[in-house]
Each structure stands twice: as structure tokens, then as C-alpha cells.
Short mmCIF file of C-alpha atoms in Angstrom, two decimals:
data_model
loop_
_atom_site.label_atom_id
_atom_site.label_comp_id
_atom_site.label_asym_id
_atom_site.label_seq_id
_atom_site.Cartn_x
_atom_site.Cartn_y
_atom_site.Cartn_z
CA UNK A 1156 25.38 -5.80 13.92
CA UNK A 1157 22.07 -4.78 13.28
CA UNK A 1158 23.45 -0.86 14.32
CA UNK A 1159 26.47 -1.12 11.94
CA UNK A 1160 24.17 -1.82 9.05
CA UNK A 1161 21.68 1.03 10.03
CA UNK A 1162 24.68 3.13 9.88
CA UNK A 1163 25.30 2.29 6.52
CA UNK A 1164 21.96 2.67 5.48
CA UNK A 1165 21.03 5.93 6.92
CA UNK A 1166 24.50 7.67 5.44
CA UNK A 1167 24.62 6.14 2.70
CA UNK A 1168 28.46 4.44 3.31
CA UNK A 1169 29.98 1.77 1.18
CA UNK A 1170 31.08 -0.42 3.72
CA UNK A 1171 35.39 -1.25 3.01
CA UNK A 1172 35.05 -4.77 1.21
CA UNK A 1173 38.34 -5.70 4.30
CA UNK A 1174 35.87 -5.02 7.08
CA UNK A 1175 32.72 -7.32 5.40
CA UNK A 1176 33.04 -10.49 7.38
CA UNK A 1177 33.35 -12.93 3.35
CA UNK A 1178 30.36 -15.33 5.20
CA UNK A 1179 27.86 -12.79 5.79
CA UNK A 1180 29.11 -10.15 4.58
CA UNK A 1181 28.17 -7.88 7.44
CA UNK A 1182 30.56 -5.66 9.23
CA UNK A 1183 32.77 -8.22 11.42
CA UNK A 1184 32.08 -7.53 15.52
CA UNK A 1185 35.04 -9.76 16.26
CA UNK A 1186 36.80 -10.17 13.69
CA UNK A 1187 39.45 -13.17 13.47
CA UNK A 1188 41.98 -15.13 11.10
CA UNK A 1189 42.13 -18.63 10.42
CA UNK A 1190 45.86 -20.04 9.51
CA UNK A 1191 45.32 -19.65 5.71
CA UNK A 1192 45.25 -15.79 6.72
CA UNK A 1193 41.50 -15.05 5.98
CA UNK A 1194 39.84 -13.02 8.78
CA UNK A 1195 36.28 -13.70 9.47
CA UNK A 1196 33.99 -13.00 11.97
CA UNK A 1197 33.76 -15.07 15.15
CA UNK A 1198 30.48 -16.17 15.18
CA UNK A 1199 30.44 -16.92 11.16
CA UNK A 1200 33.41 -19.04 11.34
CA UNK A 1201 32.43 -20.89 14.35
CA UNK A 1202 29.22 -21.62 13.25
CA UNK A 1203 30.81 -22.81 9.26
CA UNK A 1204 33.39 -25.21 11.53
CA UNK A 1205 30.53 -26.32 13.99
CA UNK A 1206 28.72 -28.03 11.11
CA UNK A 1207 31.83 -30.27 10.51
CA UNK A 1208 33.46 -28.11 7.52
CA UNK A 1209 37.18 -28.61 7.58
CA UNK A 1210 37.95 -25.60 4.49
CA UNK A 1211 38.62 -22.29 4.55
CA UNK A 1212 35.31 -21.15 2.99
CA UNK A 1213 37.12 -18.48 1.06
CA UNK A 1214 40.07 -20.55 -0.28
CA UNK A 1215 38.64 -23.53 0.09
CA UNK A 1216 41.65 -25.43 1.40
CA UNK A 1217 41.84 -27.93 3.55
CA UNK A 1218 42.79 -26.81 7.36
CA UNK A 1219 45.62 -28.07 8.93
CA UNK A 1220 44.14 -26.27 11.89
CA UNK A 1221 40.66 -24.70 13.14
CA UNK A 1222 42.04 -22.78 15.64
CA UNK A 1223 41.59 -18.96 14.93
CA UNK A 1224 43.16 -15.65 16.27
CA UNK A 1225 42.40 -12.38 17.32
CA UNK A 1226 43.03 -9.76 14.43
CA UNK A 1227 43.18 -6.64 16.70
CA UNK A 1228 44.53 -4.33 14.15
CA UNK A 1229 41.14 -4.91 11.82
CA UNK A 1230 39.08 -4.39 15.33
CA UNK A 1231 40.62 -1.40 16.30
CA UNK A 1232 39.65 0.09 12.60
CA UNK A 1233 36.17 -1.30 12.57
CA UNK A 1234 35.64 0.57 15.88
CA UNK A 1235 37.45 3.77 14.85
CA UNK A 1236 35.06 4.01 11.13
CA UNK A 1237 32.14 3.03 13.41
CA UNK A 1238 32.54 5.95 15.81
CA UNK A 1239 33.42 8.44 12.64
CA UNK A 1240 29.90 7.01 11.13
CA UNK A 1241 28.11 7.85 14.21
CA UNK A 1242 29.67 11.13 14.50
CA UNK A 1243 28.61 11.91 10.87
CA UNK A 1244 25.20 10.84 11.40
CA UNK A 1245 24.77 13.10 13.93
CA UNK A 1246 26.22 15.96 12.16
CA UNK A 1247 23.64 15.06 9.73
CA UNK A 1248 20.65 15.01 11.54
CA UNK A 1249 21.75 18.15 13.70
CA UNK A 1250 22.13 20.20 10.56
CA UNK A 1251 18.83 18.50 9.12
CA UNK A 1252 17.07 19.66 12.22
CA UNK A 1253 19.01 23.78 11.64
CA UNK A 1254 17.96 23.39 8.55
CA UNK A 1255 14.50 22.23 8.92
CA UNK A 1256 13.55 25.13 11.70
CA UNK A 1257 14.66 27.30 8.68
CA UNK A 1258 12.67 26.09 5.90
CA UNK A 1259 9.30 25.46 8.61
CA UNK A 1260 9.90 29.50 9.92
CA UNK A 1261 10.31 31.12 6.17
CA UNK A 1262 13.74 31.94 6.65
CA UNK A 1263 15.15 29.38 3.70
CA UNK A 1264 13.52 28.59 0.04
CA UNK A 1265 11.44 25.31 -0.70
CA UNK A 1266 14.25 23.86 -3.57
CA UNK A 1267 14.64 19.75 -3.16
CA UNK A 1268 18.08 19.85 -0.66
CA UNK A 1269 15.74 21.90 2.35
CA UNK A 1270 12.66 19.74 1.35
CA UNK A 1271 14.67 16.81 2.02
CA UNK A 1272 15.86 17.83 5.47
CA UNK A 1273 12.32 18.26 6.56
CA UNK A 1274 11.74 14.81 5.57
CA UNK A 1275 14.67 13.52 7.50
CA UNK A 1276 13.86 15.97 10.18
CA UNK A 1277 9.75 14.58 10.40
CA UNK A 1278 11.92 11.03 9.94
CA UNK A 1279 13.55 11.25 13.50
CA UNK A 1280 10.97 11.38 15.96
CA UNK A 1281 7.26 11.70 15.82
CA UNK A 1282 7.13 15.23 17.99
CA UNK A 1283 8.83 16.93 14.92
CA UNK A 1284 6.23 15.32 12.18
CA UNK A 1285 3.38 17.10 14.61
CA UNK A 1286 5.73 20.31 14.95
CA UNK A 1287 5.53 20.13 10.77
CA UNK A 1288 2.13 19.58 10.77
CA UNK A 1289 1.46 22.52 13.49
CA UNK A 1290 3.15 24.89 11.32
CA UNK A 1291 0.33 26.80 9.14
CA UNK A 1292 2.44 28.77 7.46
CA UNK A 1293 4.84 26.47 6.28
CA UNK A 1294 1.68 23.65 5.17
CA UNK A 1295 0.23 27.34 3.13
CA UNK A 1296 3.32 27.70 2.09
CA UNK A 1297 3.93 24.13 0.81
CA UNK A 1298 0.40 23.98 -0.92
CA UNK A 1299 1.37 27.20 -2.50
CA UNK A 1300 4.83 25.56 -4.03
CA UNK A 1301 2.99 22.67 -5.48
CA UNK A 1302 0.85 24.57 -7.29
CA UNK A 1303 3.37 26.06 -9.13
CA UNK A 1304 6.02 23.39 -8.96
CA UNK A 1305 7.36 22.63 -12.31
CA UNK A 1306 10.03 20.23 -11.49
CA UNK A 1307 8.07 16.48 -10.70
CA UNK A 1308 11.16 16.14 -8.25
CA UNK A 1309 10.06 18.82 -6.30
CA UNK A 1310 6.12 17.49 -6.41
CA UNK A 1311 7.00 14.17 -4.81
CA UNK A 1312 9.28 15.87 -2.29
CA UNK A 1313 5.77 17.74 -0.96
CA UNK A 1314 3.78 15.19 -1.40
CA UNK A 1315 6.71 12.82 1.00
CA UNK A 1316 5.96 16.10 3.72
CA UNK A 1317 2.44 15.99 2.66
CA UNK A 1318 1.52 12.70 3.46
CA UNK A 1319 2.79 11.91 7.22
CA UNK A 1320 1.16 14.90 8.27
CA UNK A 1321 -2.60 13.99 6.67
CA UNK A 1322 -3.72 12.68 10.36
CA UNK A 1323 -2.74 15.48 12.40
CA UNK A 1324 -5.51 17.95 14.16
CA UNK A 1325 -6.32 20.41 11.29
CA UNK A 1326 -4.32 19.47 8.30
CA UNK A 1327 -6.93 17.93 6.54
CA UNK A 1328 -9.27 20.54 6.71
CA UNK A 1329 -6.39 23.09 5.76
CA UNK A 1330 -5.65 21.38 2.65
CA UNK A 1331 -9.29 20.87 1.83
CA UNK A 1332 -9.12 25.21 2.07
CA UNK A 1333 -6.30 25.51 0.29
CA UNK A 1334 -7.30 23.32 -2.38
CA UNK A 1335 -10.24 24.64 -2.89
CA UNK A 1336 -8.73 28.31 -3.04
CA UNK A 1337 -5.97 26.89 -5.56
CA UNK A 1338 -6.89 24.16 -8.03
CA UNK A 1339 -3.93 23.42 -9.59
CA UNK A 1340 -2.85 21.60 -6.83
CA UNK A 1341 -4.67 19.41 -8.36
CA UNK A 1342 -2.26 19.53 -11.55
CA UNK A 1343 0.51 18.84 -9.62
CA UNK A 1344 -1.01 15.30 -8.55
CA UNK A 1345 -1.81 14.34 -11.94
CA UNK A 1346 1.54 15.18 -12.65
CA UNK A 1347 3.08 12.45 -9.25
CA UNK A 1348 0.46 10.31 -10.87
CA UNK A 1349 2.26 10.28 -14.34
CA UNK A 1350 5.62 10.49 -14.05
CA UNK A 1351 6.46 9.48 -10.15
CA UNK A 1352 8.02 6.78 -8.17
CA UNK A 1353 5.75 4.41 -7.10
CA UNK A 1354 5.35 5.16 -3.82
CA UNK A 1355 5.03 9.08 -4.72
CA UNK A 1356 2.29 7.65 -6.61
CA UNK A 1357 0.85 6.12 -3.36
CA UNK A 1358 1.13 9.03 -0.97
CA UNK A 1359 -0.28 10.92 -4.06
CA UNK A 1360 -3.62 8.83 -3.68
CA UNK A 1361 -4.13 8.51 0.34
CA UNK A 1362 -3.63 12.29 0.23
CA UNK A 1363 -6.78 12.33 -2.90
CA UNK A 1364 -8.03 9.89 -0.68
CA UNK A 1365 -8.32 12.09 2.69
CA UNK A 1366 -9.47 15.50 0.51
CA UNK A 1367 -12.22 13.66 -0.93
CA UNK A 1368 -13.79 13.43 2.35
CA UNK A 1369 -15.01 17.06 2.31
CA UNK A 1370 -17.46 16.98 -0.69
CA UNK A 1371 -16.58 20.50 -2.21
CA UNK A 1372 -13.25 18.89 -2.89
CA UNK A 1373 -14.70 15.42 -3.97
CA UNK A 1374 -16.23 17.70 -6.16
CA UNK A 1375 -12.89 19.50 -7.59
CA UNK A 1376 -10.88 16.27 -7.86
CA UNK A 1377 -13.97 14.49 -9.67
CA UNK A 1378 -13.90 17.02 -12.50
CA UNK A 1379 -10.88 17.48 -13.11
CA UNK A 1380 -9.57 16.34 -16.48
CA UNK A 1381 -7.56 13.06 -16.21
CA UNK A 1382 -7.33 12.77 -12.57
CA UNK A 1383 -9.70 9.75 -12.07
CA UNK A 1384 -7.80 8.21 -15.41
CA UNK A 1385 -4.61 8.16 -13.25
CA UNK A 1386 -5.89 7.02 -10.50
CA UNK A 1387 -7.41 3.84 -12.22
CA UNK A 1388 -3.81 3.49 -13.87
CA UNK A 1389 -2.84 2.61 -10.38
CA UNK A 1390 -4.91 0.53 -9.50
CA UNK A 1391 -4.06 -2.04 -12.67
CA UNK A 1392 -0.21 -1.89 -11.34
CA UNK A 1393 -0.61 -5.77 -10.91
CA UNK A 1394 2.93 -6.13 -9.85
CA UNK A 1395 2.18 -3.65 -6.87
CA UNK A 1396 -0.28 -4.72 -4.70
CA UNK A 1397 0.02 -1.57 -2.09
CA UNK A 1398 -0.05 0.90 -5.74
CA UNK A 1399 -3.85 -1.21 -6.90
CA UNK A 1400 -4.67 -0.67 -3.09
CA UNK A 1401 -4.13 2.27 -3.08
CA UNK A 1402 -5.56 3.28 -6.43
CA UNK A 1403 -8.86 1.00 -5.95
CA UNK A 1404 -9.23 2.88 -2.51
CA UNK A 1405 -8.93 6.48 -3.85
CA UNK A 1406 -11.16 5.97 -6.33
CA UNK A 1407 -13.43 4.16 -3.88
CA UNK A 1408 -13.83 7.50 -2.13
CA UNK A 1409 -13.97 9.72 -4.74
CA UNK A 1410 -16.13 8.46 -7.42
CA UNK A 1411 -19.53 8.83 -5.81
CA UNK A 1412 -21.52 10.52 -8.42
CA UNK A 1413 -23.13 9.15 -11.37
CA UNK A 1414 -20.71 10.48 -13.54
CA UNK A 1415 -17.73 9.24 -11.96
CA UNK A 1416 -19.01 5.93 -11.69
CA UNK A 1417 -19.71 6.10 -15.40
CA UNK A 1418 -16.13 7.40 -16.00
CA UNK A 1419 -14.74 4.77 -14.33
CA UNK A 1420 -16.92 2.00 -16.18
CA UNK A 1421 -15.71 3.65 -19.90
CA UNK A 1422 -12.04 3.15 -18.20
CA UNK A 1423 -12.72 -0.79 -17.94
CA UNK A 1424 -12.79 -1.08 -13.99
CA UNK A 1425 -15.19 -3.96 -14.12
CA UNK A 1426 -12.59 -5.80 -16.74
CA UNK A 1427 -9.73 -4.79 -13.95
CA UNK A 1428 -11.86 -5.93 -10.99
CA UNK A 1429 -12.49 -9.07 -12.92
CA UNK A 1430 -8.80 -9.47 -13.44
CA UNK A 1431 -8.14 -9.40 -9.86
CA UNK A 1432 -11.07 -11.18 -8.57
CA UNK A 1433 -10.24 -13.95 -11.29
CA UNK A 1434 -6.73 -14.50 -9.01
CA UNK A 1435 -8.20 -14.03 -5.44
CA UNK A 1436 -6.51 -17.05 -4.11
CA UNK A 1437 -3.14 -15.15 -4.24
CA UNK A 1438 -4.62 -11.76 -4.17
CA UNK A 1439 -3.60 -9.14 -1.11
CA UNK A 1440 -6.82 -9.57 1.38
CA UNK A 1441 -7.42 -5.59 1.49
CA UNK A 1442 -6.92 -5.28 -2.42
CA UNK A 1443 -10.12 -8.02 -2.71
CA UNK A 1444 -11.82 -6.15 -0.18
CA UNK A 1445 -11.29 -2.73 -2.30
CA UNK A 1446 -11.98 -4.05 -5.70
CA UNK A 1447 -15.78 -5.39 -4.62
CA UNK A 1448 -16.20 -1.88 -2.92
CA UNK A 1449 -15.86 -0.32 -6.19
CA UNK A 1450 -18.44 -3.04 -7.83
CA UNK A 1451 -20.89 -2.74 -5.20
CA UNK A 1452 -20.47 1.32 -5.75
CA UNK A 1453 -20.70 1.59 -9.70
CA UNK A 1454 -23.60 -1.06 -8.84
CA UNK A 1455 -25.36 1.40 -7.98
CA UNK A 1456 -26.20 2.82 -11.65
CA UNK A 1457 -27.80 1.48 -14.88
CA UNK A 1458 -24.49 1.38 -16.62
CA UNK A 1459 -22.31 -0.30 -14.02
CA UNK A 1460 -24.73 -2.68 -13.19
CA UNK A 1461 -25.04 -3.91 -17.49
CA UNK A 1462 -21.13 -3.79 -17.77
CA UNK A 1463 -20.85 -5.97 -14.45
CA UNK A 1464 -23.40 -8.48 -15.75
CA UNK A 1465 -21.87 -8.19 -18.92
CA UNK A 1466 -18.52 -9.47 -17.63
CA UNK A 1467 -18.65 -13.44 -17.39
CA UNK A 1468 -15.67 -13.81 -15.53
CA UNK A 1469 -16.01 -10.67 -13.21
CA UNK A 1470 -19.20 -12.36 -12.29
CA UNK A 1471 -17.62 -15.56 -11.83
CA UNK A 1472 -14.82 -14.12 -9.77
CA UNK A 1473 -17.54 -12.42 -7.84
CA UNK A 1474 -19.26 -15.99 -6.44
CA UNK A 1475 -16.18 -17.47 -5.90
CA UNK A 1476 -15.04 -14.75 -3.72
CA UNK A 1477 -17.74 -15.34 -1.18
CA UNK A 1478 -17.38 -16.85 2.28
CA UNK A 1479 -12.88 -16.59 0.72
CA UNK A 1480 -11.76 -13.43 1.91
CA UNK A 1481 -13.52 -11.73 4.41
CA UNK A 1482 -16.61 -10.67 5.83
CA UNK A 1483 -16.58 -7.41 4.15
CA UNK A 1484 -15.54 -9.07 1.24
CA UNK A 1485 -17.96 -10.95 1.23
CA UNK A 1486 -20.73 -8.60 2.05
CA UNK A 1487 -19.62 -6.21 -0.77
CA UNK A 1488 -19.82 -9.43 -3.12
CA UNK A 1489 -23.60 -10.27 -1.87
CA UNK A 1490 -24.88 -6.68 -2.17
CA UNK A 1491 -23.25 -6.58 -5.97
CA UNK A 1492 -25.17 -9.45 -6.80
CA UNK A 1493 -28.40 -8.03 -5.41
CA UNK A 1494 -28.09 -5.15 -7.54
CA UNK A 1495 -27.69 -7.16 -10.66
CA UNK A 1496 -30.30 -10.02 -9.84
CA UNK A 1497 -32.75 -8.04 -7.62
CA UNK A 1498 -32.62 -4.40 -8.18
CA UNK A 1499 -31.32 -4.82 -12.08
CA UNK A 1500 -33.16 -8.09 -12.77
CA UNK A 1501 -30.50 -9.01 -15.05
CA UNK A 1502 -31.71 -12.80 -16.33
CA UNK A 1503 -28.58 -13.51 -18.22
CA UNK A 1504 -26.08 -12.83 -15.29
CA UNK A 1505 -28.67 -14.35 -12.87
CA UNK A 1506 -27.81 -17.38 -15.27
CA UNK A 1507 -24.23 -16.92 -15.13
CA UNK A 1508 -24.25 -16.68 -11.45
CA UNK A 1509 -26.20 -20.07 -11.23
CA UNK A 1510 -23.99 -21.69 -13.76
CA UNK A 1511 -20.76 -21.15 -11.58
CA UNK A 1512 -22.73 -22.51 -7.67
CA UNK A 1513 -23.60 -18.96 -6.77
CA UNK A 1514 -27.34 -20.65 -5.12
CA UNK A 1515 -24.90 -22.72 -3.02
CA UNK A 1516 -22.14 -20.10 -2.10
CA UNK A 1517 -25.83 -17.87 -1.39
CA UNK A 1518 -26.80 -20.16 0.98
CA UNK A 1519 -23.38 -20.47 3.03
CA UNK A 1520 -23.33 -16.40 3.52
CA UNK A 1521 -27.11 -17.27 5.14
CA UNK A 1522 -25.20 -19.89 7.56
CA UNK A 1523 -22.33 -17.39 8.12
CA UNK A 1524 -22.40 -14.38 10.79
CA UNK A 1525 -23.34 -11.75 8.31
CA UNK A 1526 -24.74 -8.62 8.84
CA UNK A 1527 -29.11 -8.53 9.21
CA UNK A 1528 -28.88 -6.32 5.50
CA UNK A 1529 -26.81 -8.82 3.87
CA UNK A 1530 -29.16 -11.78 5.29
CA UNK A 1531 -32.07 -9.87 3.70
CA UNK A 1532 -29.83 -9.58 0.36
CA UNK A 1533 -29.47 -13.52 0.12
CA UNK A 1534 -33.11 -14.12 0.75
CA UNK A 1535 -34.18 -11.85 -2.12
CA UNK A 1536 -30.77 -13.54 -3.86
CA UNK A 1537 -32.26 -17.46 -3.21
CA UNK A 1538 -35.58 -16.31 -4.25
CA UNK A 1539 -34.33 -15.52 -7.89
CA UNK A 1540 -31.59 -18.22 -8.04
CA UNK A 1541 -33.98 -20.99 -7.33
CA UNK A 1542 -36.03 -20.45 -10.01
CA UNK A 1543 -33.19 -20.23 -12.52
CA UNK A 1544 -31.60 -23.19 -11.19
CA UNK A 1545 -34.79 -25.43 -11.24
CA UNK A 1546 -35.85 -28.07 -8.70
CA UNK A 1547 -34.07 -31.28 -9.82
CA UNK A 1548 -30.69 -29.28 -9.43
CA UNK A 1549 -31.35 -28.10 -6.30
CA UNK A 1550 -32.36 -31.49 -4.29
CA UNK A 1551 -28.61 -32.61 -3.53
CA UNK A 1552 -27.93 -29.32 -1.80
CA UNK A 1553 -31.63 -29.10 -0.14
CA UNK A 1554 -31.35 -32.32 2.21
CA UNK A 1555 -28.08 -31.04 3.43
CA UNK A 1556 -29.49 -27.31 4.48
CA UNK A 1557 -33.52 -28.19 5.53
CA UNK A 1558 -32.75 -25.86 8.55
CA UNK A 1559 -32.50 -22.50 6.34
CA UNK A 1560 -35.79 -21.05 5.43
CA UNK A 1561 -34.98 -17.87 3.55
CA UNK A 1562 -38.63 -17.00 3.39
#
């Protein structure tokens, strides 16, 4: 069963309504007919009568009879469009794999029909995704053709090649060249970022994601106009929690300068991180994880650290994310509020953060198996809280924790 409908999927077939079994409306193995003349298939049927039914389930009458037979004629059909379906998909990927060798040697154009074939040809087996990605010329020759692709069909096609390919010996650094020789490359993702599907939109930011590890092109994709913009677009796709991943994690990578950060912060990240952290409970555990990576990064600078402790419920969202997630989520969380409290001595959010248990939630991370830097974080952290909270506040929680002596 599970091969029939693979068949269908990979070619594309509507599937004759008469060879749909009308229970599960899956191609019928065994197909037979009760006596009201409805065929089904074997195991559907039995298991509707097993469960005491005494209807047809497509008529609905009553049955004088549950005994079923054979339809042999509808088998020998089913088997005769099954083996025509395989032979087409064969067809296909043979002339997908002519095709392919053309396009990868030079000897056929880049238009959407041949880039397509190379993505069903990487599709089939991993040896030809590393035979793509061995190909120089043709990755030269694909950087070249986004660059200068005006058709956004044609963008997301590369990027589709682009991406699977990211990992293999060399690539990177190629692209990182290439970029760097040809800039409006970077046009052409701006462009995926715009207008594409969403998942063009994803590949479009692990690929940002992978250049920005060479810092000439961090550099490139940093400055250029509206790039950074679209890639914080993503990450507010709240409906799409791979697309914020994705977004939150590009942006993670690339926006290491004091500009950036300050980009991002005139965007309204913190606001969006807020958002997110705000709903952690049903929040994706590496989208958490992302969004304090970015906080603990814009942190880093006078402005991010005064919008942060500006943001009442980012702050709030920020506390109640410790010890909830993870322990990375969890250390990003600590060292944000070390920047603000510590580093920043920022009385008001120091305030906040008592207000909403953040001494308490402090303390746990001390308890927890955290990292020597973030223990030193919550001792600094404790030192500050304690004397916002005040003595009489503290007592309750004291007599349960005597054995933690953060200095």
C-alpha cells in the first residue's frame, strides 16, 4: 500500500476514483464485492464487519449476507496501472538523470524544466547530491545564474540545488568566493526572502546562515540594504515555527557587529523575542533556544541592553523561561540577565525581574548542572536581586535553600 501511494505521489497520478478502496480510500490490494455490489478492499471490509457492523458502509443497507467475493477483473487492472506507474517512474528518473549529466557538464541551459531534474536527480540517492556538489563548474555556474536571475521561480529553483549541497567538502568555501566576487547574489536572496515559498525562504536563510561563517561575507550580507529586514520578517512567521527558526538562527550568526545588533533592535526583535518567550509553554524547544541567543547577543551593547530592560514582558518571559526549556536555554536566559543587572546595572528591570520570582528561579539555575560561567553569572545575579527584594521577602525561600552560599 504504502508503494502504491508513493507512486502516486512521486508522478503526480490521480488515482481512478473505481480503484480507491470507499473505506480508506487507498488503492485496493485485494479488492472484493460484498452482495450489494460494492467492491472494497479485503482488509477494510473485514475489519468494518469484525466490529459487528451489519451495512454496507457505502449504501448503508442492511446485509443479507457478509460473505464477500473475489473481483478479479478490478485486480487484474490495479496490477496492470501499477506496473505502467512504475514503468513511468522510471522513465522519469532515467531521463532526469540524462538530463541532469547535461545541465551539471554545460551541455544544456539553466531554465526551471533542467533545474528541476537536478533536483530530482540530487533527490534519488545521496552519491548524486555529492556528484552535484563535486561539480565546480556547474556550482560557478549556478552562482553565476542567480546573480542575474530575474524570474523568482528560477531563484528558488537554485537555492532548492543550493541548499543540499551546503555540507559537502568545499562548497561552502566556494560560495563564500563567489559571493564575494559577485554581490548580487546577494539580491537574489532578498528577492527568495520577499516573494518565495516558505520553505525557499528557509533554505534561503541556512544558506545566509553557512556564508556568514567566513567574516568577509558576514561582512557583505550585514550591509547590504534590506537583507537583515527580511530575515527578521522570518523570524515573526508565528504560524511557522521551522521559518522563525530559521530566521532567529540566521540572524543569530550574522548580526555580530554593533551595527547589526542595533539594526535589529530598531526592527523590534526584543518586542518579537518577547512575543515568543511570552508563549514558551507551547513554543518549538530550538525556536526558545534561538530567540534568547539573539537577547544574550544584542545584550551585548548599550542599546540592546535599554530596549531589553525596557520590555516588561520580554523580561518576564525571560525568568520564566529558566530551568523550562533547556540548558542552553537557560544559560542564554542567565547571561541576558547579567548583562542587564550586572554589566548594565539597570535598577528598574532589576525590579521587574524581582517582581516576577527571578531571585528564586536564580537560585534553582545555582542547584541545576550549569556550566562554572553561568554559576558565576547567578552569584553576581543573587548579589543584586537580594538587595532589591529585601530581607523579609526573602526568609520563606532562605530556610528551604541554607545549603547555597553564592558568596
Amino acid at each position: 500500500m504504502a508503494k502504491q501511494r508513493r507512486l502516486a505521489e512521486e508522478l503526480y497520478l490521480t488515482v481512478p476514483s473505481l480503484y480507491r478502496c470507499p473505506i480508506s480510500m487507498d488503492v485496493m490490494r485485494s479488492p472484493v464485492s460484498l452482495c450489494t455490489g460494492v467492491t472494497y478492499d479485503r482488509s477494510s471490509i473485514e475489519r468494518w464487519l469484525a466490529l459487528g457492523h451489519n451495512t454496507c458502509p457505502a449504501t448503508m443497507q442492511t446485509l443479507p449476507s457478509t460473505s464477500t467475493t473475489p473481483n478479479l477483473n478490478l485486480r487484474r487492472l490495479i496490477d496492470l496501472w501499477i506496473s505502467q506507474a512504475e514503468a513511468a517512474r522510471t522513465s522519469r528518473i532515467e531521463v532526469s538523470k540524462q538530463v541532469a549529466s547535461d545541465v551539471i557538464s554545460g551541455a544544456a541551459g539553466l531554465d526551471s524544466d533542467s533545474l528541476e531534474n537536478v533536483i530530482d536527480f540530487m533527490k534519488d540517492s545521496w552519491d548524486n547530491t555529492k556528484l552535484v556538489a563535486q561539480s565546480r563548474g556547474f556550482v560557478v555556474r549556478l552562482v553565476d545564474a542567480l546573480a542575474k536571475a530575474s524570474e523568482i521561480r528560477i531563484s528558488e529553483l537554485i537555492v532548492a540545488v543550493l541548499d543540499p549541497i551546503l555540507q559537502e567538502d568545499g562548497v561552502k568555501e566556494l560560495l563564500n568566493e563567489l559571493i564575494l566576487e559577485n554581490g548580487d547574489c546577494l539580491s537574489s536572496f532578498i528577492s527568495v526572502l520577499q516573494k518565495g515559498a516558505v520553505e525557499s525562504k528557509i533554505r534561503t536563510a541556512k544558506i545566509l546562515e553557512f556564508l556568514a561563517a567566513n567574516p568577509e561575507s558576514r561582512r557583505k550580507i550585514e550591509e547590504k540594504q534590506g537583507l537583515l529586514h527580511e530575515l527578521y520578517n522570518l523570524s515573526t512567521a508565528e504560524s511557522n515555527s521551522s521559518a522563525v527558526e530559521a530566521g532567529l538562527s540566521s540572524l543569530l550568526a550574522i548580526s555580530t557587529t554593533r551595527p547589526a545588533k542595533k539594526d535589529l533592535i530598531r526592527l523590534g526583535i526584543v518586542g518579537t523575542v518577547g512575543t515568543i518567550l511570552s508563549g514558551y509553554e507551547n513554543a518549538v524547544r530550538a525556536v526558545t533556544e534561538k530567540a534568547l541567543g539573539v537577547l544574550e547577543q544584542i545584550a551585548t551593547c548599550t542599546e540592546g541592553r535599554g530596549a531589553i530592560g525596557a520590555d516588561e514582558r520580554c523580561l518576564a518571559g525571560i525568568v520564566r523561561s529558566l530551568m523550562k526549556c533547556s540548558g542552553e536555554a537557560t544559560e542564554h536566559g542567565v547571561a541576558v540577565l547579567w548583562s542587564l543587572l550586572c554589566l548594565g546595572r539597570d535598577c528598574a528591570a532589576a525590579e521587574t525581574v524581582v517582581q516576577v520570582n527571578g531571585l528564586t528561579k536564580v537560585l534553582l539555575v545555582m542547584q541545576s548542572d550549569c556550566t562554572l560561567g553561568t554559576r558565576k553569572m547567578c552569584v553576581d545575579l543573587v548579589k543584586v536581586l537580594r538587595g532589591k527584594q529585601g530581607k523579609s521577602n526573602l526568609a520563606p525561600y532562605e530556610t528551604r535553600t541554607t545549603h547555597i552560599t553564592p558568596y
